[in-house]
mmCIF file of N, CA and C in Angstrom:
data_model
loop_
_atom_site.group_PDB
_atom_site.id
_atom_site.type_symbol
_atom_site.label_atom_id
_atom_site.label_comp_id
_atom_site.label_asym_id
_atom_site.label_seq_id
_atom_site.Cartn_x
_atom_site.Cartn_y
_atom_site.Cartn_z
ATOM 1 N N MET A 1 -1.063 13.257 -15.209
ATOM 2 C CA MET A 1 -1.187 12.457 -14.009
ATOM 3 C C MET A 1 0.176 11.915 -13.627
ATOM 4 N N ARG A 2 0.470 12.023 -12.406
ATOM 5 C CA ARG A 2 1.734 11.541 -11.897
ATOM 6 C C ARG A 2 1.498 10.279 -11.072
ATOM 7 N N ASP A 3 2.345 9.296 -11.274
ATOM 8 C CA ASP A 3 2.283 8.075 -10.492
ATOM 9 C C ASP A 3 3.315 8.151 -9.387
ATOM 10 N N ILE A 4 3.125 7.342 -8.379
ATOM 11 C CA ILE A 4 4.093 7.234 -7.294
ATOM 12 C C ILE A 4 4.810 5.904 -7.473
ATOM 13 N N ASP A 5 6.124 5.933 -7.517
ATOM 14 C CA ASP A 5 6.928 4.719 -7.686
ATOM 15 C C ASP A 5 8.122 4.843 -6.747
ATOM 16 N N LEU A 6 8.093 4.084 -5.667
ATOM 17 C CA LEU A 6 9.143 4.152 -4.652
ATOM 18 C C LEU A 6 9.826 2.803 -4.531
ATOM 19 N N VAL A 7 11.130 2.818 -4.327
ATOM 20 C CA VAL A 7 11.896 1.584 -4.131
ATOM 21 C C VAL A 7 12.627 1.692 -2.797
ATOM 22 N N PHE A 8 12.481 0.652 -1.991
ATOM 23 C CA PHE A 8 13.125 0.599 -0.684
ATOM 24 C C PHE A 8 14.025 -0.631 -0.653
ATOM 25 N N ASP A 9 15.317 -0.437 -0.406
ATOM 26 C CA ASP A 9 16.224 -1.562 -0.184
ATOM 27 C C ASP A 9 16.301 -1.764 1.323
ATOM 28 N N LEU A 10 15.740 -2.867 1.771
ATOM 29 C CA LEU A 10 15.600 -3.126 3.204
ATOM 30 C C LEU A 10 16.520 -4.262 3.635
ATOM 31 N N GLU A 11 17.025 -4.174 4.839
ATOM 32 C CA GLU A 11 17.885 -5.232 5.371
ATOM 33 C C GLU A 11 17.075 -6.421 5.877
ATOM 34 N N GLU A 12 15.803 -6.207 6.120
ATOM 35 C CA GLU A 12 14.945 -7.259 6.645
ATOM 36 C C GLU A 12 14.746 -8.371 5.612
ATOM 37 N N SER A 13 14.349 -9.529 6.117
ATOM 38 C CA SER A 13 14.083 -10.652 5.215
ATOM 39 C C SER A 13 12.783 -10.408 4.449
ATOM 40 N N ALA A 14 12.658 -11.070 3.314
ATOM 41 C CA ALA A 14 11.430 -10.968 2.522
ATOM 42 C C ALA A 14 10.229 -11.462 3.332
ATOM 43 N N ASP A 15 10.434 -12.506 4.139
ATOM 44 C CA ASP A 15 9.333 -13.023 4.967
ATOM 45 C C ASP A 15 8.835 -11.965 5.951
ATOM 46 N N LYS A 16 9.764 -11.259 6.573
ATOM 47 C CA LYS A 16 9.382 -10.236 7.551
ATOM 48 C C LYS A 16 8.621 -9.097 6.877
ATOM 49 N N VAL A 17 9.090 -8.662 5.725
ATOM 50 C CA VAL A 17 8.414 -7.576 5.010
ATOM 51 C C VAL A 17 7.045 -8.039 4.528
ATOM 52 N N TRP A 18 6.976 -9.286 4.040
ATOM 53 C CA TRP A 18 5.684 -9.818 3.590
ATOM 54 C C TRP A 18 4.684 -9.845 4.740
ATOM 55 N N ARG A 19 5.147 -10.262 5.910
ATOM 56 C CA ARG A 19 4.254 -10.276 7.079
ATOM 57 C C ARG A 19 3.779 -8.861 7.416
ATOM 58 N N ALA A 20 4.655 -7.862 7.302
ATOM 59 C CA ALA A 20 4.268 -6.476 7.587
ATOM 60 C C ALA A 20 3.201 -5.976 6.611
ATOM 61 N N LEU A 21 3.216 -6.539 5.399
ATOM 62 C CA LEU A 21 2.234 -6.143 4.379
ATOM 63 C C LEU A 21 0.911 -6.884 4.504
ATOM 64 N N THR A 22 0.944 -8.092 5.072
ATOM 65 C CA THR A 22 -0.241 -8.961 4.976
ATOM 66 C C THR A 22 -0.810 -9.437 6.307
ATOM 67 N N THR A 23 -0.180 -9.108 7.403
ATOM 68 C CA THR A 23 -0.715 -9.485 8.709
ATOM 69 C C THR A 23 -1.456 -8.281 9.282
ATOM 70 N N PRO A 24 -2.774 -8.390 9.494
ATOM 71 C CA PRO A 24 -3.553 -7.214 9.895
ATOM 72 C C PRO A 24 -2.975 -6.441 11.074
ATOM 73 N N ALA A 25 -2.524 -7.122 12.111
ATOM 74 C CA ALA A 25 -1.989 -6.414 13.285
ATOM 75 C C ALA A 25 -0.710 -5.641 12.931
ATOM 76 N N LEU A 26 0.130 -6.214 12.081
ATOM 77 C CA LEU A 26 1.363 -5.527 11.676
ATOM 78 C C LEU A 26 1.053 -4.409 10.688
ATOM 79 N N LEU A 27 0.142 -4.655 9.781
ATOM 80 C CA LEU A 27 -0.292 -3.627 8.831
ATOM 81 C C LEU A 27 -0.852 -2.409 9.578
ATOM 82 N N ALA A 28 -1.570 -2.659 10.645
ATOM 83 C CA ALA A 28 -2.161 -1.580 11.438
ATOM 84 C C ALA A 28 -1.096 -0.688 12.062
ATOM 85 N N ARG A 29 0.069 -1.245 12.325
ATOM 86 C CA ARG A 29 1.131 -0.460 12.969
ATOM 87 C C ARG A 29 1.683 0.624 12.057
ATOM 88 N N TRP A 30 1.635 0.418 10.754
ATOM 89 C CA TRP A 30 2.198 1.444 9.864
ATOM 90 C C TRP A 30 1.179 2.070 8.934
ATOM 91 N N LEU A 31 -0.011 1.464 8.812
ATOM 92 C CA LEU A 31 -0.998 2.023 7.898
ATOM 93 C C LEU A 31 -2.338 2.310 8.571
ATOM 94 N N GLY A 32 -2.551 1.794 9.758
ATOM 95 C CA GLY A 32 -3.778 2.073 10.491
ATOM 96 C C GLY A 32 -4.676 0.862 10.630
ATOM 97 N N PRO A 33 -5.764 1.021 11.397
ATOM 98 C CA PRO A 33 -6.698 -0.086 11.606
ATOM 99 C C PRO A 33 -7.200 -0.633 10.274
ATOM 100 N N ASN A 34 -7.459 -1.928 10.241
ATOM 101 C CA ASN A 34 -7.869 -2.547 8.977
ATOM 102 C C ASN A 34 -8.577 -3.858 9.244
ATOM 103 N N ASP A 35 -9.266 -4.343 8.243
ATOM 104 C CA ASP A 35 -9.849 -5.683 8.302
ATOM 105 C C ASP A 35 -9.347 -6.496 7.101
ATOM 106 N N PHE A 36 -8.062 -6.336 6.825
ATOM 107 C CA PHE A 36 -7.404 -6.976 5.690
ATOM 108 C C PHE A 36 -7.439 -8.497 5.797
ATOM 109 N N ARG A 37 -7.628 -9.153 4.654
ATOM 110 C CA ARG A 37 -7.478 -10.601 4.526
ATOM 111 C C ARG A 37 -6.629 -10.850 3.281
ATOM 112 N N ALA A 38 -5.624 -11.680 3.421
ATOM 113 C CA ALA A 38 -4.706 -11.961 2.309
ATOM 114 C C ALA A 38 -5.321 -13.000 1.378
ATOM 115 N N GLU A 39 -6.413 -12.621 0.723
ATOM 116 C CA GLU A 39 -7.132 -13.504 -0.187
ATOM 117 C C GLU A 39 -7.512 -12.721 -1.450
ATOM 118 N N LEU A 40 -7.335 -13.338 -2.575
ATOM 119 C CA LEU A 40 -7.734 -12.715 -3.830
ATOM 120 C C LEU A 40 -9.213 -12.334 -3.759
ATOM 121 N N GLY A 41 -9.519 -11.087 -4.078
ATOM 122 C CA GLY A 41 -10.898 -10.601 -4.082
ATOM 123 C C GLY A 41 -11.395 -10.100 -2.740
ATOM 124 N N ALA A 42 -10.616 -10.250 -1.672
ATOM 125 C CA ALA A 42 -11.042 -9.777 -0.353
ATOM 126 C C ALA A 42 -11.178 -8.259 -0.362
ATOM 127 N N LYS A 43 -12.266 -7.774 0.193
ATOM 128 C CA LYS A 43 -12.488 -6.328 0.319
ATOM 129 C C LYS A 43 -12.249 -5.948 1.775
ATOM 130 N N PHE A 44 -11.626 -4.790 1.958
ATOM 131 C CA PHE A 44 -11.300 -4.346 3.308
ATOM 132 C C PHE A 44 -11.129 -2.835 3.328
ATOM 133 N N SER A 45 -11.093 -2.283 4.545
ATOM 134 C CA SER A 45 -10.825 -0.860 4.745
ATOM 135 C C SER A 45 -9.566 -0.731 5.570
ATOM 136 N N VAL A 46 -8.885 0.390 5.390
ATOM 137 C CA VAL A 46 -7.665 0.645 6.149
ATOM 138 C C VAL A 46 -7.598 2.129 6.493
ATOM 139 N N GLY A 47 -7.068 2.410 7.695
ATOM 140 C CA GLY A 47 -6.915 3.794 8.125
ATOM 141 C C GLY A 47 -8.088 4.247 8.954
ATOM 142 N N GLY A 48 -8.118 5.538 9.208
ATOM 143 C CA GLY A 48 -9.259 6.120 9.896
ATOM 144 C C GLY A 48 -9.133 6.216 11.398
ATOM 145 N N ALA A 49 -7.954 6.011 11.951
ATOM 146 C CA ALA A 49 -7.800 6.134 13.397
ATOM 147 C C ALA A 49 -7.343 7.545 13.748
ATOM 148 N N PRO A 50 -8.170 8.302 14.464
ATOM 149 C CA PRO A 50 -7.746 9.644 14.870
ATOM 150 C C PRO A 50 -6.442 9.566 15.651
ATOM 151 N N GLY A 51 -5.508 10.430 15.293
ATOM 152 C CA GLY A 51 -4.228 10.454 15.975
ATOM 153 C C GLY A 51 -3.212 9.494 15.405
ATOM 154 N N ALA A 52 -3.634 8.573 14.543
ATOM 155 C CA ALA A 52 -2.694 7.656 13.919
ATOM 156 C C ALA A 52 -1.909 8.395 12.849
ATOM 157 N N VAL A 53 -0.889 7.751 12.326
ATOM 158 C CA VAL A 53 -0.036 8.390 11.329
ATOM 159 C C VAL A 53 -0.857 8.854 10.133
ATOM 160 N N ASN A 54 -1.831 8.063 9.730
ATOM 161 C CA ASN A 54 -2.622 8.442 8.556
ATOM 162 C C ASN A 54 -3.872 9.228 8.937
ATOM 163 N N ASP A 55 -3.940 9.678 10.175
ATOM 164 C CA ASP A 55 -5.001 10.551 10.662
ATOM 165 C C ASP A 55 -6.377 9.969 10.376
ATOM 166 N N ASN A 56 -7.248 10.744 9.752
ATOM 167 C CA ASN A 56 -8.612 10.271 9.536
ATOM 168 C C ASN A 56 -8.856 9.718 8.135
ATOM 169 N N ALA A 57 -7.818 9.579 7.323
ATOM 170 C CA ALA A 57 -7.994 9.058 5.974
ATOM 171 C C ALA A 57 -8.349 7.581 6.040
ATOM 172 N N THR A 58 -9.373 7.207 5.315
ATOM 173 C CA THR A 58 -9.766 5.812 5.212
ATOM 174 C C THR A 58 -9.809 5.436 3.742
ATOM 175 N N ALA A 59 -9.264 4.278 3.441
ATOM 176 C CA ALA A 59 -9.307 3.774 2.072
ATOM 177 C C ALA A 59 -10.089 2.472 2.050
ATOM 178 N N ASP A 60 -10.944 2.337 1.040
ATOM 179 C CA ASP A 60 -11.649 1.080 0.800
ATOM 180 C C ASP A 60 -10.884 0.359 -0.299
ATOM 181 N N CYS A 61 -10.524 -0.894 -0.029
ATOM 182 C CA CYS A 61 -9.606 -1.616 -0.907
ATOM 183 C C CYS A 61 -10.150 -2.989 -1.280
ATOM 184 N N GLU A 62 -9.523 -3.569 -2.297
ATOM 185 C CA GLU A 62 -9.807 -4.950 -2.696
ATOM 186 C C GLU A 62 -8.490 -5.575 -3.156
ATOM 187 N N VAL A 63 -8.267 -6.812 -2.776
ATOM 188 C CA VAL A 63 -7.064 -7.522 -3.212
ATOM 189 C C VAL A 63 -7.265 -7.939 -4.676
ATOM 190 N N LEU A 64 -6.490 -7.328 -5.580
ATOM 191 C CA LEU A 64 -6.595 -7.615 -7.013
ATOM 192 C C LEU A 64 -5.665 -8.749 -7.435
ATOM 193 N N ALA A 65 -4.545 -8.873 -6.764
ATOM 194 C CA ALA A 65 -3.578 -9.947 -7.067
ATOM 195 C C ALA A 65 -2.753 -10.198 -5.819
ATOM 196 N N ILE A 66 -2.441 -11.453 -5.603
ATOM 197 C CA ILE A 66 -1.582 -11.800 -4.482
ATOM 198 C C ILE A 66 -0.762 -13.023 -4.863
ATOM 199 N N GLU A 67 0.544 -12.897 -4.714
ATOM 200 C CA GLU A 67 1.481 -13.999 -4.943
ATOM 201 C C GLU A 67 2.344 -14.068 -3.692
ATOM 202 N N GLU A 68 2.136 -15.084 -2.905
ATOM 203 C CA GLU A 68 2.783 -15.226 -1.600
ATOM 204 C C GLU A 68 4.260 -14.820 -1.638
ATOM 205 N N GLY A 69 4.607 -13.870 -0.800
ATOM 206 C CA GLY A 69 5.986 -13.450 -0.647
ATOM 207 C C GLY A 69 6.561 -12.633 -1.790
ATOM 208 N N ARG A 70 5.730 -12.298 -2.779
ATOM 209 C CA ARG A 70 6.257 -11.609 -3.955
ATOM 210 C C ARG A 70 5.452 -10.394 -4.409
ATOM 211 N N LEU A 71 4.134 -10.482 -4.418
ATOM 212 C CA LEU A 71 3.327 -9.414 -5.016
ATOM 213 C C LEU A 71 1.983 -9.277 -4.303
ATOM 214 N N LEU A 72 1.630 -8.031 -4.034
ATOM 215 C CA LEU A 72 0.314 -7.707 -3.485
ATOM 216 C C LEU A 72 -0.189 -6.489 -4.245
ATOM 217 N N ARG A 73 -1.303 -6.629 -4.952
ATOM 218 C CA ARG A 73 -1.878 -5.506 -5.711
ATOM 219 C C ARG A 73 -3.284 -5.252 -5.178
ATOM 220 N N LEU A 74 -3.544 -3.985 -4.889
ATOM 221 C CA LEU A 74 -4.809 -3.598 -4.260
ATOM 222 C C LEU A 74 -5.497 -2.496 -5.054
ATOM 223 N N SER A 75 -6.817 -2.587 -5.185
ATOM 224 C CA SER A 75 -7.549 -1.387 -5.603
ATOM 225 C C SER A 75 -7.617 -0.506 -4.368
ATOM 226 N N TRP A 76 -7.635 0.805 -4.570
ATOM 227 C CA TRP A 76 -7.540 1.742 -3.448
ATOM 228 C C TRP A 76 -8.492 2.891 -3.721
ATOM 229 N N ARG A 77 -9.555 3.012 -2.962
ATOM 230 C CA ARG A 77 -10.502 4.125 -3.124
ATOM 231 C C ARG A 77 -10.434 4.984 -1.871
ATOM 232 N N GLU A 78 -10.027 6.215 -2.083
ATOM 233 C CA GLU A 78 -9.949 7.162 -0.968
ATOM 234 C C GLU A 78 -10.662 8.425 -1.397
ATOM 235 N N GLY A 79 -11.699 8.791 -0.667
ATOM 236 C CA GLY A 79 -12.508 9.942 -1.073
ATOM 237 C C GLY A 79 -13.179 9.627 -2.393
ATOM 238 N N ASP A 80 -13.040 10.523 -3.350
ATOM 239 C CA ASP A 80 -13.669 10.287 -4.649
ATOM 240 C C ASP A 80 -12.650 9.879 -5.712
ATOM 241 N N VAL A 81 -11.524 9.312 -5.281
ATOM 242 C CA VAL A 81 -10.470 8.914 -6.217
ATOM 243 C C VAL A 81 -10.179 7.417 -6.090
ATOM 244 N N ASP A 82 -10.185 6.739 -7.240
ATOM 245 C CA ASP A 82 -9.794 5.334 -7.311
ATOM 246 C C ASP A 82 -8.359 5.252 -7.816
ATOM 247 N N SER A 83 -7.629 4.261 -7.336
ATOM 248 C CA SER A 83 -6.261 4.045 -7.784
ATOM 249 C C SER A 83 -5.876 2.596 -7.500
ATOM 250 N N VAL A 84 -4.639 2.262 -7.812
ATOM 251 C CA VAL A 84 -4.125 0.912 -7.594
ATOM 252 C C VAL A 84 -2.785 1.030 -6.862
ATOM 253 N N VAL A 85 -2.634 0.242 -5.819
ATOM 254 C CA VAL A 85 -1.386 0.195 -5.042
ATOM 255 C C VAL A 85 -0.782 -1.198 -5.211
ATOM 256 N N THR A 86 0.486 -1.241 -5.580
ATOM 257 C CA THR A 86 1.172 -2.519 -5.776
ATOM 258 C C THR A 86 2.430 -2.554 -4.917
ATOM 259 N N PHE A 87 2.583 -3.630 -4.168
ATOM 260 C CA PHE A 87 3.806 -3.904 -3.415
ATOM 261 C C PHE A 87 4.461 -5.106 -4.084
ATOM 262 N N ALA A 88 5.686 -4.949 -4.539
ATOM 263 C CA ALA A 88 6.413 -6.044 -5.184
ATOM 264 C C ALA A 88 7.731 -6.262 -4.453
ATOM 265 N N LEU A 89 8.021 -7.498 -4.105
ATOM 266 C CA LEU A 89 9.251 -7.851 -3.399
ATOM 267 C C LEU A 89 10.156 -8.648 -4.320
ATOM 268 N N GLU A 90 11.449 -8.369 -4.221
ATOM 269 C CA GLU A 90 12.450 -9.168 -4.932
ATOM 270 C C GLU A 90 13.702 -9.189 -4.075
ATOM 271 N N PRO A 91 14.573 -10.159 -4.296
ATOM 272 C CA PRO A 91 15.791 -10.208 -3.491
ATOM 273 C C PRO A 91 16.571 -8.902 -3.609
ATOM 274 N N GLY A 92 17.143 -8.469 -2.476
ATOM 275 C CA GLY A 92 17.955 -7.269 -2.464
ATOM 276 C C GLY A 92 19.298 -7.503 -3.136
ATOM 277 N N ILE A 93 19.909 -6.449 -3.578
ATOM 278 C CA ILE A 93 21.202 -6.549 -4.265
ATOM 279 C C ILE A 93 22.289 -7.037 -3.314
ATOM 280 N N CYS A 94 22.257 -6.568 -2.075
ATOM 281 C CA CYS A 94 23.269 -6.946 -1.073
ATOM 282 C C CYS A 94 22.606 -7.680 0.089
ATOM 283 N N GLY A 95 21.689 -8.578 -0.212
ATOM 284 C CA GLY A 95 20.944 -9.263 0.835
ATOM 285 C C GLY A 95 19.668 -8.504 1.130
ATOM 286 N N GLY A 96 18.931 -8.976 2.098
ATOM 287 C CA GLY A 96 17.675 -8.311 2.429
ATOM 288 C C GLY A 96 16.678 -8.420 1.286
ATOM 289 N N VAL A 97 15.876 -7.402 1.144
ATOM 290 C CA VAL A 97 14.815 -7.428 0.143
ATOM 291 C C VAL A 97 14.653 -6.034 -0.464
ATOM 292 N N ARG A 98 14.268 -6.020 -1.722
ATOM 293 C CA ARG A 98 13.921 -4.763 -2.395
ATOM 294 C C ARG A 98 12.401 -4.719 -2.497
ATOM 295 N N LEU A 99 11.817 -3.661 -1.947
ATOM 296 C CA LEU A 99 10.367 -3.447 -1.993
ATOM 297 C C LEU A 99 10.082 -2.307 -2.953
ATOM 298 N N ARG A 100 9.282 -2.585 -3.961
ATOM 299 C CA ARG A 100 8.830 -1.523 -4.873
ATOM 300 C C ARG A 100 7.366 -1.262 -4.583
ATOM 301 N N LEU A 101 7.056 -0.023 -4.283
ATOM 302 C CA LEU A 101 5.690 0.404 -4.009
ATOM 303 C C LEU A 101 5.264 1.305 -5.161
ATOM 304 N N THR A 102 4.246 0.899 -5.870
ATOM 305 C CA THR A 102 3.730 1.698 -6.975
ATOM 306 C C THR A 102 2.283 2.063 -6.667
ATOM 307 N N HIS A 103 1.983 3.329 -6.744
ATOM 308 C CA HIS A 103 0.607 3.808 -6.547
ATOM 309 C C HIS A 103 0.259 4.581 -7.812
ATOM 310 N N ASP A 104 -0.653 4.030 -8.613
ATOM 311 C CA ASP A 104 -0.954 4.643 -9.903
ATOM 312 C C ASP A 104 -2.423 4.440 -10.265
ATOM 313 N N GLY A 105 -2.756 4.808 -11.490
ATOM 314 C CA GLY A 105 -4.127 4.627 -11.973
ATOM 315 C C GLY A 105 -5.124 5.566 -11.318
ATOM 316 N N PHE A 106 -4.688 6.746 -10.949
ATOM 317 C CA PHE A 106 -5.571 7.696 -10.265
ATOM 318 C C PHE A 106 -6.694 8.140 -11.201
ATOM 319 N N VAL A 107 -7.930 7.832 -10.815
ATOM 320 C CA VAL A 107 -9.103 8.206 -11.596
ATOM 321 C C VAL A 107 -10.184 8.681 -10.630
ATOM 322 N N ALA A 108 -10.726 9.858 -10.895
ATOM 323 C CA ALA A 108 -11.831 10.347 -10.080
ATOM 324 C C ALA A 108 -13.090 9.577 -10.451
ATOM 325 N N HIS A 109 -14.017 9.484 -9.529
ATOM 326 C CA HIS A 109 -15.279 8.828 -9.840
ATOM 327 C C HIS A 109 -15.891 9.512 -11.058
ATOM 328 N N GLY A 110 -16.412 8.767 -11.952
ATOM 329 C CA GLY A 110 -16.920 9.290 -13.201
ATOM 330 C C GLY A 110 -15.935 9.065 -14.331
ATOM 331 N N GLY A 111 -14.764 8.522 -14.010
ATOM 332 C CA GLY A 111 -13.810 8.144 -15.044
ATOM 333 C C GLY A 111 -12.838 9.215 -15.477
ATOM 334 N N LEU A 112 -12.882 10.390 -14.869
ATOM 335 C CA LEU A 112 -11.961 11.452 -15.262
ATOM 336 C C LEU A 112 -10.629 11.264 -14.537
ATOM 337 N N PRO A 113 -9.503 11.571 -15.217
ATOM 338 C CA PRO A 113 -8.217 11.495 -14.530
ATOM 339 C C PRO A 113 -8.232 12.419 -13.312
ATOM 340 N N ALA A 114 -7.697 11.930 -12.220
ATOM 341 C CA ALA A 114 -7.679 12.711 -10.988
ATOM 342 C C ALA A 114 -6.355 13.446 -10.863
ATOM 343 N N PRO A 115 -6.396 14.702 -10.487
ATOM 344 C CA PRO A 115 -5.135 15.407 -10.245
ATOM 345 C C PRO A 115 -4.478 14.822 -9.010
ATOM 346 N N LEU A 116 -3.174 14.718 -9.024
ATOM 347 C CA LEU A 116 -2.468 14.160 -7.873
ATOM 348 C C LEU A 116 -2.159 15.272 -6.889
ATOM 349 N N VAL A 117 -3.192 15.790 -6.293
ATOM 350 C CA VAL A 117 -3.022 16.776 -5.235
ATOM 351 C C VAL A 117 -3.225 16.095 -3.890
ATOM 352 N N MET A 118 -3.750 14.864 -3.961
ATOM 353 C CA MET A 118 -3.977 14.138 -2.720
ATOM 354 C C MET A 118 -2.698 13.445 -2.278
ATOM 355 N N ASP A 119 -2.566 13.267 -1.023
ATOM 356 C CA ASP A 119 -1.527 12.434 -0.455
ATOM 357 C C ASP A 119 -2.221 11.107 -0.188
ATOM 358 N N PRO A 120 -1.648 9.975 -0.598
ATOM 359 C CA PRO A 120 -2.357 8.706 -0.436
ATOM 360 C C PRO A 120 -2.843 8.453 0.982
ATOM 361 N N VAL A 121 -2.127 8.921 1.947
ATOM 362 C CA VAL A 121 -2.573 8.723 3.321
ATOM 363 C C VAL A 121 -2.564 10.031 4.105
ATOM 364 N N ARG A 122 -2.440 11.131 3.420
ATOM 365 C CA ARG A 122 -2.628 12.489 3.936
ATOM 366 C C ARG A 122 -1.599 12.985 4.947
ATOM 367 N N THR A 123 -0.583 12.262 5.243
ATOM 368 C CA THR A 123 0.379 12.763 6.229
ATOM 369 C C THR A 123 1.806 12.497 5.802
ATOM 370 N N GLY A 124 2.172 12.905 4.630
ATOM 371 C CA GLY A 124 3.550 12.757 4.215
ATOM 372 C C GLY A 124 3.781 11.667 3.202
ATOM 373 N N GLY A 125 2.777 10.901 2.914
ATOM 374 C CA GLY A 125 2.900 9.920 1.853
ATOM 375 C C GLY A 125 3.500 8.593 2.278
ATOM 376 N N TRP A 126 3.687 7.756 1.308
ATOM 377 C CA TRP A 126 4.119 6.388 1.553
ATOM 378 C C TRP A 126 5.487 6.300 2.193
ATOM 379 N N ARG A 127 6.420 7.147 1.785
ATOM 380 C CA ARG A 127 7.767 7.033 2.342
ATOM 381 C C ARG A 127 7.718 7.213 3.865
ATOM 382 N N MET A 128 6.994 8.200 4.311
ATOM 383 C CA MET A 128 6.882 8.436 5.745
ATOM 384 C C MET A 128 6.142 7.273 6.402
ATOM 385 N N GLN A 129 5.123 6.763 5.741
ATOM 386 C CA GLN A 129 4.356 5.671 6.310
ATOM 387 C C GLN A 129 5.227 4.443 6.524
ATOM 388 N N TRP A 130 6.060 4.123 5.547
ATOM 389 C CA TRP A 130 6.869 2.917 5.673
ATOM 390 C C TRP A 130 7.938 3.089 6.734
ATOM 391 N N ALA A 131 8.506 4.294 6.827
ATOM 392 C CA ALA A 131 9.570 4.527 7.784
ATOM 393 C C ALA A 131 9.059 4.576 9.216
ATOM 394 N N ALA A 132 7.776 4.820 9.389
ATOM 395 C CA ALA A 132 7.217 4.961 10.741
ATOM 396 C C ALA A 132 7.215 3.640 11.483
#
């Protein structure tokens, strides 16, 4: 099983990046329609807009951990595969912010390890999603 671990050094402030991760209208701009709530245990769906960057992929999620301005961990169920997505923010080396995106724990329903043949959002993966 392969995990996804991406690091982005961004010039934007940590507050701006945090808002992009946790404000439903901003989240929708790069990940698709959603009913996200920045609350521990909140369940929500994301994606599923025809023609959007993530096409018709929909993920059912739950907020597993949230630390204001620092950490957002989500359970992520897409199709028959469960996984965990973590966004972690820390100060950038030369200002700005460093965003680490980890997508791991891929398990097919029934508890079997899932092959990583899926794209988390089906259209180029997280790097393309964030850059969009």
